[in-house]
Each structure stands twice: as C-alpha cells, then as structure tokens.
Amino acid sequence: MSKEGIDTIRRPQRPVQPQKDGPRSNREINVPEVQLIDAEGENRGVVNTREAMTMAQDAGLDLVEISPNAKPPVCKILDLGKYKYQAQKKAAEARKKQKVIDVKEIKMRPNTDTHDFEVKMRNVVKFLEGGDKVKVTMRFRGREMAHQELGLQLLNQVRERVQEISKVEAKPKTEGRQMIMILAPTATK
C-alpha cells in the first residue's frame, strides 16, 4: 500500500482521573495486614485487612488509613465524613492564626521637608506596630548623588526614631541612584 492510502488513527485521549484528597479508606486499602485501632481508640495489633473491614462495617463506620508509610500501615475505625470535616476545620483554624508579614515601602528624598518627614515617620510606626516590615528607600536625583551623606543622615534619623519598636534587618546600602534600609518589628503580635 502507498503512504497516501493509510489513514492515521488517532486514539481518543483518556480522561484525567480526578485526584482523591484525603486518606485511603475501606476498599482502597490494598495491603494484606494492617495495624488496627478500633472505634474506642484501643490498639488491636496486626489484623488481616478483610477482618478489619468487617469489624468497621459491623460498627457502622469506615476503615481509614491513618499512617500509610508505617509497616504495616496503621488503620483506624472511624466515621470518614466526620474525620475529613475535623481535618478541614483544623486547617482553617491554622490559616486563621497565620500572620502574613508584608514589606511596606516608604520613599524619601534627601531634601524631604520636616512636615513630610513627620508624616512618613507616622506611617513607618504604624506599619511596624502592625507587624509588617518597612523598606525605607532614599532616592537621589541629579546633583543629589554628590551628597549621599544627607540621605544617610535622614535614614539614621529614621532608625533612631523607631529603635524601641524595630530592629535594622538590612543596613543602609546604595543600589544605583537609591539607598535602601529595611526595618523589622521587634515584638510581633
């Protein structure tokens, strides 16, 4: 046959199997023996998996694999729906207690006026008390590059004003046309 006469056959793509979240349970446990913990929390020792499943069915509960990497795997007789619900609640509680530390930026110039400086200092204090880090950026334009010591004095003044509530995480350093200092709060809430 010639190449033109052969039709290429395309196989249909298989649907992607959905990933199961959570532990294996009941018929998904495919090991011969398991370390069994019954519904009351008592350790029953190493038990045949079929026997463990019948015990779970008799109790009206599920056989759930708690520690799959153990030899033999540890399984517990419990209500799977309740177990997943409690795990979900525990994860939500952990997320709620978590504090995300942001890095807030305050930009200044070497010739920043006193009133503007006071406003920026109030913001620095507010950010630090809120538990966020503060990146103080001193920008130099044109001839200001010749007087970087003025910018350094201003950054030192910022550091002295907030030394009770913060610590210097990154000392002032020059990067191109700007000088950067990072302050972190000392007592996080």
Tab-separated table of C-alpha atoms in Angstrom:
chain	number	residue	atom	x	y	z
A	1	MET	CA	0.000	0.000	0.000
A	2	SER	CA	1.097	3.514	-0.637
A	3	LYS	CA	1.560	6.033	2.116
A	4	GLU	CA	-1.326	8.136	0.840
A	5	GLY	CA	-3.752	5.249	1.289
A	6	ILE	CA	-3.020	4.772	5.009
A	7	ASP	CA	-5.154	6.798	7.326
A	8	THR	CA	-3.639	7.669	10.630
A	9	ILE	CA	-5.748	6.527	13.501
A	10	ARG	CA	-5.946	8.820	16.474
A	11	ARG	CA	-6.615	7.286	19.801
A	12	PRO	CA	-9.036	9.201	21.949
A	13	GLN	CA	-7.447	10.816	24.980
A	14	ARG	CA	-8.256	9.187	28.252
A	15	PRO	CA	-9.962	11.440	30.741
A	16	VAL	CA	-7.735	12.545	33.561
A	17	GLN	CA	-8.515	10.624	36.718
A	18	PRO	CA	-9.503	13.000	39.498
A	19	GLN	CA	-7.013	13.102	42.348
A	20	LYS	CA	-8.545	11.832	45.566
A	21	ASP	CA	-7.833	14.038	48.505
A	22	GLY	CA	-7.557	12.637	51.975
A	23	PRO	CA	-6.575	9.224	53.283
A	24	ARG	CA	-7.408	5.890	51.673
A	25	SER	CA	-10.428	4.156	53.139
A	26	ASN	CA	-12.363	0.868	53.027
A	27	ARG	CA	-11.846	-0.937	49.676
A	28	GLU	CA	-8.978	1.383	48.625
A	29	ILE	CA	-6.707	-0.165	51.267
A	30	ASN	CA	-4.913	-2.912	49.346
A	31	VAL	CA	-2.425	-4.388	51.817
A	32	PRO	CA	-2.804	-7.865	53.378
A	33	GLU	CA	-2.424	-6.753	57.020
A	34	VAL	CA	-2.899	-3.531	58.963
A	35	GLN	CA	-2.182	-2.273	62.461
A	36	LEU	CA	-5.751	-1.697	63.711
A	37	ILE	CA	-7.068	0.861	66.159
A	38	ASP	CA	-10.755	0.288	66.911
A	39	ALA	CA	-13.556	2.854	67.355
A	40	GLU	CA	-12.823	3.223	71.098
A	41	GLY	CA	-9.143	4.003	70.395
A	42	GLU	CA	-7.757	0.663	71.567
A	43	ASN	CA	-4.853	-0.883	69.682
A	44	ARG	CA	-5.923	-4.295	68.338
A	45	GLY	CA	-2.486	-5.149	66.911
A	46	VAL	CA	-1.784	-6.524	63.430
A	47	VAL	CA	-5.043	-7.731	61.832
A	48	ASN	CA	-5.999	-9.105	58.427
A	49	THR	CA	-7.382	-6.259	56.255
A	50	ARG	CA	-10.618	-8.122	55.407
A	51	GLU	CA	-11.227	-8.823	59.074
A	52	ALA	CA	-10.619	-5.150	59.886
A	53	MET	CA	-13.123	-4.111	57.183
A	54	THR	CA	-15.810	-6.431	58.548
A	55	MET	CA	-15.211	-5.014	62.047
A	56	ALA	CA	-15.665	-1.486	60.651
A	57	GLN	CA	-18.861	-2.472	58.789
A	58	ASP	CA	-20.264	-4.133	61.917
A	59	ALA	CA	-19.671	-0.900	63.830
A	60	GLY	CA	-21.303	1.115	61.002
A	61	LEU	CA	-18.096	3.064	60.427
A	62	ASP	CA	-15.231	3.231	57.924
A	63	LEU	CA	-11.737	1.743	57.958
A	64	VAL	CA	-9.398	4.694	57.360
A	65	GLU	CA	-5.655	4.552	56.722
A	66	ILE	CA	-4.081	6.967	59.210
A	67	SER	CA	-0.370	6.260	58.701
A	68	PRO	CA	0.219	4.715	55.251
A	69	ASN	CA	4.043	4.687	55.479
A	70	ALA	CA	4.225	2.504	58.600
A	71	LYS	CA	4.979	-1.221	58.324
A	72	PRO	CA	2.199	-2.469	58.407
A	73	PRO	CA	0.033	0.635	57.713
A	74	VAL	CA	-1.941	1.958	60.680
A	75	CYS	CA	-5.710	1.990	60.147
A	76	LYS	CA	-8.440	3.247	62.409
A	77	ILE	CA	-12.159	2.526	62.563
A	78	LEU	CA	-13.967	5.879	62.459
A	79	ASP	CA	-16.539	7.990	60.622
A	80	LEU	CA	-14.722	9.190	57.464
A	81	GLY	CA	-17.017	12.179	56.880
A	82	LYS	CA	-16.508	13.413	60.435
A	83	TYR	CA	-12.733	12.837	60.151
A	84	LYS	CA	-12.489	14.904	56.932
A	85	TYR	CA	-14.657	17.649	58.454
A	86	GLN	CA	-12.449	17.887	61.544
A	87	ALA	CA	-9.288	17.960	59.402
A	88	GLN	CA	-10.795	20.755	57.299
A	89	LYS	CA	-11.719	22.756	60.424
A	90	LYS	CA	-8.212	22.280	61.844
A	91	ALA	CA	-6.621	23.529	58.601
A	92	ALA	CA	-8.931	26.570	58.512
A	93	GLU	CA	-8.059	27.383	62.135
A	94	ALA	CA	-4.332	27.157	61.338
A	95	ARG	CA	-4.785	29.503	58.353
A	96	LYS	CA	-6.693	31.975	60.517
A	97	LYS	CA	-3.902	32.163	63.110
A	98	GLN	CA	-1.247	32.648	60.441
A	99	LYS	CA	0.148	36.194	60.076
A	100	VAL	CA	1.469	37.182	56.686
A	101	ILE	CA	4.268	39.718	57.020
A	102	ASP	CA	4.210	42.287	54.248
A	103	VAL	CA	7.036	44.597	53.297
A	104	LYS	CA	5.752	48.178	53.153
A	105	GLU	CA	7.830	50.778	51.359
A	106	ILE	CA	8.381	54.399	52.341
A	107	LYS	CA	10.098	56.590	49.738
A	108	MET	CA	12.027	59.713	50.677
A	109	ARG	CA	14.373	62.226	49.137
A	110	PRO	CA	17.436	63.774	50.838
A	111	ASN	CA	15.752	67.182	50.935
A	112	THR	CA	12.430	65.925	52.365
A	113	ASP	CA	10.860	68.716	54.428
A	114	THR	CA	10.239	68.271	58.180
A	115	HIS	CA	6.426	68.042	57.911
A	116	ASP	CA	6.639	65.429	55.140
A	117	PHE	CA	9.230	63.574	57.207
A	118	GLU	CA	6.865	63.514	60.228
A	119	VAL	CA	4.018	62.138	58.070
A	120	LYS	CA	6.282	59.411	56.693
A	121	MET	CA	7.507	58.593	60.221
A	122	ARG	CA	3.900	58.160	61.419
A	123	ASN	CA	3.381	55.664	58.586
A	124	VAL	CA	6.613	53.822	59.449
A	125	VAL	CA	5.497	53.499	63.091
A	126	LYS	CA	2.004	52.361	62.034
A	127	PHE	CA	3.425	49.686	59.722
A	128	LEU	CA	5.899	48.402	62.328
A	129	GLU	CA	3.225	48.245	65.043
A	130	GLY	CA	1.001	46.356	62.586
A	131	GLY	CA	3.695	43.658	62.370
A	132	ASP	CA	4.942	44.495	58.870
A	133	LYS	CA	8.496	45.101	57.714
A	134	VAL	CA	9.335	48.557	56.342
A	135	LYS	CA	11.656	49.241	53.427
A	136	VAL	CA	12.847	52.851	53.569
A	137	THR	CA	14.056	53.989	50.151
A	138	MET	CA	16.082	57.183	49.742
A	139	ARG	CA	16.079	58.375	46.124
A	140	PHE	CA	18.747	60.626	44.668
A	141	ARG	CA	18.289	62.715	41.533
A	142	GLY	CA	20.885	64.615	39.554
A	143	ARG	CA	23.326	66.501	41.769
A	144	GLU	CA	21.903	64.914	44.912
A	145	MET	CA	24.166	61.929	44.126
A	146	ALA	CA	27.126	64.074	45.203
A	147	HIS	CA	25.592	64.476	48.693
A	148	GLN	CA	24.659	60.931	49.673
A	149	GLU	CA	25.684	61.679	53.266
A	150	LEU	CA	22.486	63.779	53.599
A	151	GLY	CA	20.395	60.761	52.663
A	152	LEU	CA	22.346	58.578	55.098
A	153	GLN	CA	21.740	61.116	57.892
A	154	LEU	CA	18.000	61.012	57.165
A	155	LEU	CA	17.969	57.176	57.223
A	156	ASN	CA	19.881	57.216	60.541
A	157	GLN	CA	17.308	59.675	61.883
A	158	VAL	CA	14.517	57.246	60.884
A	159	ARG	CA	16.352	54.373	62.591
A	160	GLU	CA	16.833	56.358	65.818
A	161	ARG	CA	13.146	57.396	65.931
A	162	VAL	CA	11.892	53.786	65.789
A	163	GLN	CA	14.690	51.921	67.603
A	164	GLU	CA	12.348	50.934	70.507
A	165	ILE	CA	9.855	49.139	68.240
A	166	SER	CA	12.114	47.875	65.452
A	167	LYS	CA	15.450	46.409	64.547
A	168	VAL	CA	17.501	47.048	61.427
A	169	GLU	CA	17.305	43.982	59.215
A	170	ALA	CA	19.359	45.452	56.353
A	171	LYS	CA	21.702	48.385	56.961
A	172	PRO	CA	21.569	51.307	54.519
A	173	LYS	CA	23.199	50.354	51.251
A	174	THR	CA	23.392	52.111	47.922
A	175	GLU	CA	21.908	50.490	44.835
A	176	GLY	CA	22.275	52.706	41.801
A	177	ARG	CA	20.542	56.025	42.482
A	178	GLN	CA	18.872	54.922	45.703
A	179	MET	CA	19.809	53.943	49.229
A	180	ILE	CA	17.760	51.228	50.941
A	181	MET	CA	17.300	50.248	54.589
A	182	ILE	CA	14.931	47.532	55.872
A	183	LEU	CA	13.380	47.661	59.355
A	184	ALA	CA	11.629	44.732	61.034
A	185	PRO	CA	9.330	44.916	64.062
A	186	THR	CA	10.857	43.627	67.304
A	187	ALA	CA	7.673	42.438	69.025
A	188	THR	CA	5.231	40.716	66.696
A	189	LYS	CA	1.624	40.382	67.799
